[in-house]
mmCIF file of C-alpha atoms in Angstrom:
data_model
loop_
_atom_site.group_PDB
_atom_site.id
_atom_site.type_symbol
_atom_site.label_atom_id
_atom_site.label_comp_id
_atom_site.label_asym_id
_atom_site.label_seq_id
_atom_site.Cartn_x
_atom_site.Cartn_y
_atom_site.Cartn_z
ATOM 1 C CA MET A 139 -15.477 2.125 79.958
ATOM 2 C CA ILE A 140 -14.940 5.705 79.043
ATOM 3 C CA CYS A 141 -14.279 4.546 75.241
ATOM 4 C CA SER A 142 -17.608 2.725 75.166
ATOM 5 C CA LEU A 143 -19.372 5.863 76.723
ATOM 6 C CA ARG A 144 -17.730 8.044 74.060
ATOM 7 C CA LEU A 145 -18.909 5.605 71.275
ATOM 8 C CA LYS A 146 -22.486 5.546 72.757
ATOM 9 C CA HIS A 147 -22.411 9.360 72.818
ATOM 10 C CA LEU A 148 -21.385 9.374 69.210
ATOM 11 C CA TYR A 149 -23.562 6.894 68.024
ATOM 12 C CA LYS A 150 -26.667 8.736 69.794
ATOM 13 C CA THR A 151 -25.584 12.253 68.387
ATOM 14 C CA LYS A 152 -23.848 12.226 65.277
ATOM 15 C CA ILE A 153 -24.766 9.027 63.566
ATOM 16 C CA THR A 154 -28.222 8.732 64.178
ATOM 17 C CA ALA A 155 -28.575 12.552 63.222
ATOM 18 C CA ALA A 156 -26.879 11.741 59.898
ATOM 19 C CA LEU A 157 -29.053 8.588 59.421
ATOM 20 C CA PHE A 158 -32.435 10.248 60.195
ATOM 21 C CA ASN A 159 -31.881 13.531 58.757
ATOM 22 C CA GLU A 160 -34.426 14.491 56.061
ATOM 23 C CA ARG A 161 -32.963 17.765 54.774
ATOM 24 C CA GLY A 162 -31.973 16.540 51.292
ATOM 25 C CA GLU A 163 -35.098 14.612 50.929
ATOM 26 C CA GLU A 164 -36.831 17.151 48.859
ATOM 27 C CA LEU A 165 -33.949 17.650 46.449
ATOM 28 C CA ILE A 166 -33.938 13.772 45.757
ATOM 29 C CA CYS A 167 -37.468 13.490 45.169
ATOM 30 C CA SER A 168 -37.391 16.532 42.755
ATOM 31 C CA ILE A 169 -34.755 14.910 40.769
ATOM 32 C CA TYR A 170 -36.460 11.726 40.379
ATOM 33 C CA ALA A 171 -39.821 13.578 39.700
ATOM 34 C CA MET A 172 -37.981 15.435 36.943
ATOM 35 C CA LEU A 173 -36.400 12.403 35.458
ATOM 36 C CA VAL A 174 -40.059 10.599 35.360
ATOM 37 C CA PHE A 175 -41.447 13.731 33.862
ATOM 38 C CA LEU A 176 -38.619 13.857 31.145
ATOM 39 C CA MET A 177 -39.192 10.063 30.259
ATOM 40 C CA ILE A 178 -43.065 10.637 29.872
ATOM 41 C CA LEU A 179 -42.265 13.777 27.627
ATOM 42 C CA PHE A 180 -39.754 11.722 25.516
ATOM 43 C CA ILE A 181 -42.223 8.922 25.115
ATOM 44 C CA SER A 182 -45.067 11.400 24.286
ATOM 45 C CA ILE A 183 -42.989 12.907 21.714
ATOM 46 C CA ASP A 184 -42.199 9.360 20.033
ATOM 47 C CA VAL A 185 -45.965 8.631 20.105
ATOM 48 C CA ILE A 186 -46.771 11.989 18.374
ATOM 49 C CA GLY A 187 -44.067 10.983 15.619
ATOM 50 C CA TYR A 188 -45.482 7.403 15.283
ATOM 51 C CA THR A 189 -49.216 8.841 14.701
ATOM 52 C CA SER A 190 -47.899 11.573 12.368
ATOM 53 C CA MET A 191 -46.035 8.947 10.289
ATOM 54 C CA GLY A 192 -49.006 6.706 10.066
ATOM 55 C CA TYR A 193 -51.324 9.700 8.967
ATOM 56 C CA LYS A 194 -48.711 10.685 6.208
ATOM 57 C CA LEU A 195 -48.525 7.054 4.920
ATOM 58 C CA ARG A 196 -52.380 6.879 5.178
ATOM 59 C CA ASN A 197 -52.718 9.927 3.035
ATOM 60 C CA VAL A 198 -50.117 8.728 0.460
ATOM 61 C CA CYS A 199 -52.010 5.419 0.208
ATOM 62 C CA SER A 200 -55.570 7.019 0.001
ATOM 63 C CA GLN A 201 -54.286 9.227 -2.827
ATOM 64 C CA THR A 202 -52.839 6.274 -4.670
ATOM 65 C CA LEU A 203 -55.869 4.397 -4.132
ATOM 66 C CA ALA A 204 -58.072 6.874 -5.748
ATOM 67 C CA LEU A 205 -55.790 6.668 -8.795
ATOM 68 C CA MET A 206 -55.856 2.848 -8.686
ATOM 69 C CA ARG A 207 -59.669 2.760 -8.641
ATOM 70 C CA MET A 208 -59.691 4.778 -11.738
ATOM 71 C CA GLN A 209 -57.127 2.885 -13.692
ATOM 72 C CA ASN A 210 -58.274 -0.630 -12.270
ATOM 73 C CA GLY A 211 -55.105 -1.537 -10.370
ATOM 74 C CA MET A 212 -51.288 -0.406 -9.857
ATOM 75 C CA ASN A 213 -48.979 0.065 -12.690
ATOM 76 C CA SER A 214 -45.322 1.357 -12.746
ATOM 77 C CA ALA A 215 -46.568 4.900 -13.375
ATOM 78 C CA LEU A 216 -48.760 4.818 -10.247
ATOM 79 C CA MET A 217 -45.836 3.428 -8.261
ATOM 80 C CA ASP A 218 -43.781 6.509 -9.406
ATOM 81 C CA ARG A 219 -46.468 8.503 -8.468
ATOM 82 C CA PHE A 220 -46.810 6.858 -4.908
ATOM 83 C CA GLN A 221 -43.169 7.369 -4.472
ATOM 84 C CA ASP A 222 -43.215 11.114 -5.497
ATOM 85 C CA CYS A 223 -45.925 11.590 -3.020
ATOM 86 C CA ALA A 224 -44.405 9.742 -0.284
ATOM 87 C CA LEU A 225 -41.211 11.963 -0.850
ATOM 88 C CA VAL A 226 -43.365 15.260 -0.656
ATOM 89 C CA TYR A 227 -44.775 13.908 2.801
ATOM 90 C CA GLY A 228 -41.205 13.124 4.114
ATOM 91 C CA ILE A 229 -41.367 9.249 4.021
ATOM 92 C CA ASP A 230 -38.290 7.380 3.255
ATOM 93 C CA ILE A 231 -39.219 5.287 0.196
ATOM 94 C CA SER A 232 -36.007 3.210 0.449
ATOM 95 C CA ARG A 233 -37.519 1.529 3.523
ATOM 96 C CA THR A 234 -41.098 1.468 2.636
ATOM 97 C CA GLU A 235 -42.667 -1.687 1.139
ATOM 98 C CA VAL A 236 -45.515 -1.409 -1.029
ATOM 99 C CA ALA A 237 -47.832 -4.332 -2.327
ATOM 100 C CA ALA A 238 -50.865 -3.489 -4.614
ATOM 101 C CA THR A 239 -53.430 -5.065 -6.824
ATOM 102 C CA PRO A 240 -51.812 -5.324 -10.413
ATOM 103 C CA GLN A 241 -53.550 -3.213 -13.041
ATOM 104 C CA TYR A 242 -56.371 -4.471 -15.124
ATOM 105 C CA VAL A 243 -58.939 -6.020 -13.022
ATOM 106 C CA GLN A 244 -62.394 -5.713 -14.071
ATOM 107 C CA ARG A 245 -65.015 -3.120 -12.822
ATOM 108 C CA GLY A 246 -66.588 -3.903 -9.637
ATOM 109 C CA GLU A 247 -63.711 -6.165 -8.512
ATOM 110 C CA GLU A 248 -61.526 -5.123 -5.391
ATOM 111 C CA VAL A 249 -58.332 -3.106 -5.429
ATOM 112 C CA SER A 250 -56.136 -2.821 -2.585
ATOM 113 C CA ILE A 251 -52.927 -1.356 -1.497
ATOM 114 C CA ARG A 252 -50.741 -2.173 1.565
ATOM 115 C CA ALA A 253 -47.909 -0.043 2.612
ATOM 116 C CA SER A 254 -45.507 -0.407 5.665
ATOM 117 C CA THR A 255 -42.566 1.434 6.821
ATOM 118 C CA PRO A 256 -40.379 1.192 10.038
ATOM 119 C CA TYR A 257 -40.401 3.907 12.711
ATOM 120 C CA LYS A 258 -37.636 4.243 15.103
ATOM 121 C CA ILE A 259 -38.400 4.838 18.693
ATOM 122 C CA LYS A 260 -35.775 7.424 19.752
ATOM 123 C CA CYS A 261 -36.944 7.910 23.373
ATOM 124 C CA MET A 262 -34.714 5.027 24.681
ATOM 125 C CA ARG A 263 -31.621 6.245 23.295
ATOM 126 C CA PRO A 264 -30.247 7.548 26.670
ATOM 127 C CA PHE A 265 -30.436 3.938 27.645
ATOM 128 C CA ASN A 266 -28.560 2.740 24.793
ATOM 129 C CA GLN A 267 -31.560 0.927 23.517
ATOM 130 C CA GLU A 268 -33.104 1.471 19.983
ATOM 131 C CA PHE A 269 -36.490 0.043 18.874
ATOM 132 C CA SER A 270 -38.165 -0.016 15.394
ATOM 133 C CA VAL A 271 -41.754 -0.467 14.867
ATOM 134 C CA MET A 272 -43.562 -1.196 11.633
ATOM 135 C CA ILE A 273 -46.354 1.307 10.528
ATOM 136 C CA ASP A 274 -48.754 -0.756 8.453
ATOM 137 C CA VAL A 275 -51.556 0.703 6.266
ATOM 138 C CA GLU A 276 -53.977 -1.299 3.965
ATOM 139 C CA MET A 277 -56.798 0.223 2.174
ATOM 140 C CA THR A 278 -59.129 -1.261 -0.384
ATOM 141 C CA GLY A 279 -61.620 0.103 -2.818
ATOM 142 C CA ILE A 280 -63.729 -0.924 -6.059
ATOM 143 C CA ALA A 281 -62.529 -0.653 -9.632
ATOM 144 C CA GLU A 282 -64.563 1.955 -11.595
ATOM 145 C CA ASP A 283 -63.900 1.238 -15.273
ATOM 146 C CA PHE A 284 -65.420 -1.592 -17.461
ATOM 147 C CA ILE A 285 -62.673 -3.448 -19.608
ATOM 148 C CA ARG A 286 -64.130 -4.787 -22.706
ATOM 149 C CA GLU A 287 -63.058 -8.395 -23.633
ATOM 150 C CA LEU A 288 -62.073 -8.964 -27.193
ATOM 151 C CA GLN A 289 -63.428 -12.351 -28.528
#
Protein backbone atom coordinates (compact mmCIF):
# COMPACT_ATOMS: atom_id res chain seq x y z
CA MET A 1 0.00 0.00 0.00
CA ILE A 2 2.77 2.37 0.85
CA CYS A 3 4.51 1.51 -2.41
CA SER A 4 1.41 2.26 -4.46
CA LEU A 5 0.98 5.60 -2.69
CA ARG A 6 4.53 6.52 -3.49
CA LEU A 7 4.02 5.57 -7.15
CA LYS A 8 0.86 7.68 -7.33
CA HIS A 9 2.64 10.60 -5.76
CA LEU A 10 5.61 10.13 -8.12
CA TYR A 11 3.24 9.94 -11.07
CA LYS A 12 1.40 13.09 -10.04
CA THR A 13 4.46 15.16 -9.40
CA LYS A 14 7.43 14.10 -11.48
CA ILE A 15 5.99 12.30 -14.50
CA THR A 16 3.12 14.66 -15.21
CA ALA A 17 5.40 17.61 -14.72
CA ALA A 18 7.85 16.19 -17.26
CA LEU A 19 5.12 15.29 -19.75
CA PHE A 20 3.31 18.61 -19.66
CA ASN A 21 6.29 20.89 -19.32
CA GLU A 22 6.37 23.53 -22.08
CA ARG A 23 9.73 25.12 -21.35
CA GLY A 24 11.52 23.75 -24.47
CA GLU A 25 8.66 24.32 -26.89
CA GLU A 26 9.91 27.68 -28.17
CA LEU A 27 13.35 26.25 -28.88
CA ILE A 28 11.97 23.32 -30.85
CA CYS A 29 9.58 25.55 -32.79
CA SER A 30 12.35 27.97 -33.64
CA ILE A 31 14.58 25.13 -34.90
CA TYR A 32 11.81 23.85 -37.18
CA ALA A 33 11.01 27.38 -38.35
CA MET A 34 14.67 27.86 -39.23
CA LEU A 35 14.66 24.58 -41.16
CA VAL A 36 11.61 25.64 -43.17
CA PHE A 37 13.09 29.09 -43.79
CA LEU A 38 16.36 27.61 -45.06
CA MET A 39 14.54 25.19 -47.36
CA ILE A 40 12.55 28.07 -48.85
CA LEU A 41 15.79 30.04 -49.24
CA PHE A 42 17.55 27.14 -51.01
CA ILE A 43 14.60 26.57 -53.34
CA SER A 44 14.43 30.28 -54.19
CA ILE A 45 18.15 30.30 -55.01
CA ASP A 46 17.60 27.40 -57.42
CA VAL A 47 14.62 29.16 -59.01
CA ILE A 48 16.76 32.27 -59.56
CA GLY A 49 19.53 30.12 -61.08
CA TYR A 50 17.04 28.36 -63.37
CA THR A 51 15.55 31.62 -64.65
CA SER A 52 19.01 33.14 -65.07
CA MET A 53 20.18 30.18 -67.16
CA GLY A 54 17.02 30.38 -69.26
CA TYR A 55 17.58 34.10 -69.80
CA LYS A 56 21.19 33.48 -70.89
CA LEU A 57 20.16 30.73 -73.31
CA ARG A 58 17.42 32.97 -74.71
CA ASN A 59 19.95 35.76 -75.34
CA VAL A 60 22.33 33.41 -77.14
CA CYS A 61 19.49 32.08 -79.31
CA SER A 62 18.27 35.60 -80.05
CA GLN A 63 21.70 36.74 -81.22
CA THR A 64 22.14 33.62 -83.34
CA LEU A 65 18.65 33.99 -84.83
CA ALA A 66 19.43 37.55 -85.91
CA LEU A 67 22.45 36.24 -87.83
CA MET A 68 20.42 33.31 -89.20
CA ARG A 69 17.83 35.71 -90.58
CA MET A 70 20.53 37.59 -92.46
CA GLN A 71 22.23 34.47 -93.79
CA ASN A 72 19.00 32.50 -94.46
CA GLY A 73 19.71 29.66 -92.04
CA MET A 74 22.34 27.99 -89.88
CA ASN A 75 25.75 26.93 -91.13
CA SER A 76 28.92 25.73 -89.40
CA ALA A 77 30.27 29.28 -88.95
CA LEU A 78 27.07 30.32 -87.19
CA MET A 79 27.19 27.20 -85.03
CA ASP A 80 30.73 28.15 -83.97
CA ARG A 81 29.45 31.64 -83.25
CA PHE A 82 26.62 30.18 -81.15
CA GLN A 83 29.10 28.12 -79.14
CA ASP A 84 31.43 31.08 -78.59
CA CYS A 85 28.55 33.24 -77.41
CA ALA A 86 27.33 30.45 -75.11
CA LEU A 87 30.80 30.21 -73.56
CA VAL A 88 30.78 33.97 -72.93
CA TYR A 89 27.46 33.63 -71.10
CA GLY A 90 28.76 30.68 -69.07
CA ILE A 91 26.66 27.94 -70.68
CA ASP A 92 28.21 24.47 -70.88
CA ILE A 93 28.22 23.75 -74.62
CA SER A 94 29.07 20.07 -74.17
CA ARG A 95 25.62 19.47 -72.68
CA THR A 96 23.70 21.92 -74.89
CA GLU A 97 21.70 20.57 -77.82
CA VAL A 98 20.98 22.87 -80.76
CA ALA A 99 18.67 22.26 -83.72
CA ALA A 100 18.24 24.94 -86.37
CA THR A 101 17.00 25.46 -89.92
CA PRO A 102 19.83 24.65 -92.34
CA GLN A 103 21.17 27.39 -94.55
CA TYR A 104 19.78 28.58 -97.87
CA VAL A 105 16.07 28.95 -97.37
CA GLN A 106 14.31 31.49 -99.59
CA ARG A 107 13.40 34.99 -98.42
CA GLY A 108 10.13 35.07 -96.54
CA GLU A 109 10.44 31.50 -95.30
CA GLU A 110 10.72 30.68 -91.64
CA VAL A 111 14.04 30.06 -89.91
CA SER A 112 14.05 28.67 -86.40
CA ILE A 113 16.48 27.68 -83.70
CA ARG A 114 15.84 25.42 -80.76
CA ALA A 115 18.32 24.97 -77.92
CA SER A 116 18.08 22.99 -74.72
CA THR A 117 20.41 22.50 -71.80
CA PRO A 118 20.01 20.69 -68.49
CA TYR A 119 19.98 22.54 -65.17
CA LYS A 120 20.78 20.70 -61.95
CA ILE A 121 18.53 21.44 -58.99
CA LYS A 122 20.93 21.63 -56.05
CA CYS A 123 18.60 22.44 -53.15
CA MET A 124 17.84 18.78 -52.45
CA ARG A 125 21.48 17.71 -52.07
CA PRO A 126 21.30 17.65 -48.25
CA PHE A 127 18.63 14.94 -48.62
CA ASN A 128 20.82 12.97 -51.05
CA GLN A 129 18.54 13.83 -53.98
CA GLU A 130 19.62 15.44 -57.22
CA PHE A 131 17.29 16.51 -60.01
CA SER A 132 17.96 17.79 -63.49
CA VAL A 133 15.49 19.98 -65.38
CA MET A 134 15.73 20.80 -69.09
CA ILE A 135 15.65 24.43 -70.17
CA ASP A 136 14.18 24.68 -73.68
CA VAL A 137 14.27 27.79 -75.85
CA GLU A 138 12.73 27.98 -79.31
CA MET A 139 12.75 31.08 -81.50
CA THR A 140 11.57 31.70 -85.04
CA GLY A 141 12.11 34.44 -87.59
CA ILE A 142 11.80 35.11 -91.29
CA ALA A 143 14.69 34.91 -93.75
CA GLU A 144 15.60 38.27 -95.23
CA ASP A 145 17.81 37.66 -98.29
CA PHE A 146 16.50 36.69 -101.70
CA ILE A 147 18.39 33.79 -103.27
CA ARG A 148 18.39 33.75 -107.04
CA GLU A 149 17.73 30.49 -108.73
CA LEU A 150 19.87 29.79 -111.76
CA GLN A 151 18.11 28.17 -114.71
